[in-house]
mmCIF file of C-alpha atoms in Angstrom:
data_model
loop_
_atom_site.group_PDB
_atom_site.id
_atom_site.type_symbol
_atom_site.label_atom_id
_atom_site.label_comp_id
_atom_site.label_asym_id
_atom_site.label_seq_id
_atom_site.Cartn_x
_atom_site.Cartn_y
_atom_site.Cartn_z
ATOM 1 C CA MET A 1 -20.569 8.648 -39.384
ATOM 2 C CA GLU A 2 -17.265 8.649 -37.530
ATOM 3 C CA PRO A 3 -15.263 5.389 -37.506
ATOM 4 C CA LEU A 4 -15.349 3.523 -34.167
ATOM 5 C CA ASP A 5 -11.568 3.623 -33.876
ATOM 6 C CA ASP A 6 -11.713 7.433 -33.900
ATOM 7 C CA ILE A 7 -14.430 7.460 -31.256
ATOM 8 C CA PHE A 8 -12.683 4.912 -29.019
ATOM 9 C CA SER A 9 -9.385 6.770 -29.247
ATOM 10 C CA ARG A 10 -11.002 9.647 -27.310
ATOM 11 C CA VAL A 11 -12.704 7.528 -24.649
ATOM 12 C CA THR A 12 -11.082 7.739 -21.229
ATOM 13 C CA THR A 13 -13.857 6.365 -19.017
ATOM 14 C CA ILE A 14 -16.681 3.908 -19.422
ATOM 15 C CA THR A 15 -19.395 3.496 -16.814
ATOM 16 C CA PHE A 16 -22.755 1.815 -16.592
ATOM 17 C CA ASP A 17 -25.612 1.485 -14.171
ATOM 18 C CA CYS A 18 -25.478 -1.923 -12.546
ATOM 19 C CA TYR A 19 -28.377 -1.403 -10.118
ATOM 20 C CA GLY A 20 -30.892 -3.999 -11.161
ATOM 21 C CA THR A 21 -28.808 -4.879 -14.206
ATOM 22 C CA LEU A 22 -26.186 -7.209 -12.778
ATOM 23 C CA ILE A 23 -28.072 -7.991 -9.604
ATOM 24 C CA ASP A 24 -31.564 -9.478 -9.414
ATOM 25 C CA TRP A 25 -32.701 -7.051 -6.714
ATOM 26 C CA ASP A 26 -36.251 -8.424 -6.380
ATOM 27 C CA LYS A 27 -35.100 -12.015 -6.031
ATOM 28 C CA GLY A 28 -32.381 -11.091 -3.535
ATOM 29 C CA LEU A 29 -34.708 -9.032 -1.356
ATOM 30 C CA ARG A 30 -37.423 -11.684 -1.427
ATOM 31 C CA LYS A 31 -34.859 -14.351 -0.441
ATOM 32 C CA SER A 32 -33.606 -12.175 2.434
ATOM 33 C CA LEU A 33 -37.159 -11.572 3.640
ATOM 34 C CA SER A 34 -37.960 -15.266 3.366
ATOM 35 C CA ASP A 35 -34.916 -15.985 5.534
ATOM 36 C CA LEU A 36 -35.979 -13.247 7.953
ATOM 37 C CA PHE A 37 -39.418 -14.795 8.320
ATOM 38 C CA ASP A 38 -37.790 -18.232 8.597
ATOM 39 C CA ASN A 39 -39.614 -19.463 5.469
ATOM 40 C CA HIS A 40 -42.908 -19.606 7.404
ATOM 41 C CA SER A 41 -45.112 -17.662 5.084
ATOM 42 C CA ALA A 42 -44.751 -16.791 1.426
ATOM 43 C CA VAL A 43 -47.751 -14.467 1.855
ATOM 44 C CA GLN A 44 -46.044 -12.646 4.740
ATOM 45 C CA THR A 45 -42.822 -12.351 2.760
ATOM 46 C CA GLU A 46 -44.632 -10.959 -0.284
ATOM 47 C CA ALA A 47 -46.676 -8.525 1.817
ATOM 48 C CA PHE A 48 -43.548 -7.173 3.504
ATOM 49 C CA PHE A 49 -41.793 -6.962 0.127
ATOM 50 C CA GLN A 50 -44.622 -4.797 -1.225
ATOM 51 C CA VAL A 51 -44.491 -2.520 1.831
ATOM 52 C CA TYR A 52 -40.719 -2.245 1.416
ATOM 53 C CA VAL A 53 -41.036 -1.275 -2.255
ATOM 54 C CA GLU A 54 -43.705 1.336 -1.465
ATOM 55 C CA THR A 55 -41.703 2.787 1.417
ATOM 56 C CA GLU A 56 -38.526 2.962 -0.639
ATOM 57 C CA ALA A 57 -40.412 4.828 -3.391
ATOM 58 C CA GLN A 58 -41.756 7.305 -0.815
ATOM 59 C CA VAL A 59 -38.290 7.934 0.626
ATOM 60 C CA GLU A 60 -36.765 8.391 -2.823
ATOM 61 C CA ALA A 61 -39.517 10.861 -3.799
ATOM 62 C CA GLU A 62 -38.900 13.146 -0.805
ATOM 63 C CA LYS A 63 -35.448 14.491 -1.643
ATOM 64 C CA PHE A 64 -32.120 13.376 -3.027
ATOM 65 C CA ARG A 65 -30.303 10.956 -0.761
ATOM 66 C CA ASP A 66 -27.353 8.669 -1.307
ATOM 67 C CA TYR A 67 -28.703 5.166 -1.747
ATOM 68 C CA ARG A 68 -27.109 4.107 1.537
ATOM 69 C CA ASP A 69 -29.189 6.802 3.249
ATOM 70 C CA VAL A 70 -32.309 5.657 1.387
ATOM 71 C CA LEU A 71 -31.792 2.112 2.691
ATOM 72 C CA THR A 72 -31.201 3.413 6.221
ATOM 73 C CA GLU A 73 -34.356 5.534 6.203
ATOM 74 C CA VAL A 74 -36.470 2.701 4.778
ATOM 75 C CA ALA A 75 -35.171 0.330 7.478
ATOM 76 C CA ILE A 76 -36.010 2.869 10.187
ATOM 77 C CA ARG A 77 -39.533 3.349 8.874
ATOM 78 C CA LEU A 78 -40.178 -0.364 8.516
ATOM 79 C CA ALA A 79 -38.840 -1.114 11.979
#
């Protein structure tokens, strides 16, 4: 096995996927929906969250889109 110093000497870029890793996406979306529904109904918030998740999955399955475009299309469909 190659020593780490030899490996690191060749590294020029490090990247990682932070979607869902650094951000608690579910919690953030549920909080936003709760605010949207003015905290009136946890059931309503959860139902809308489930519809959002299903719609986002449908949009992502159709074709490649930048995530910004995915969010736009999901918002249009939910509206």
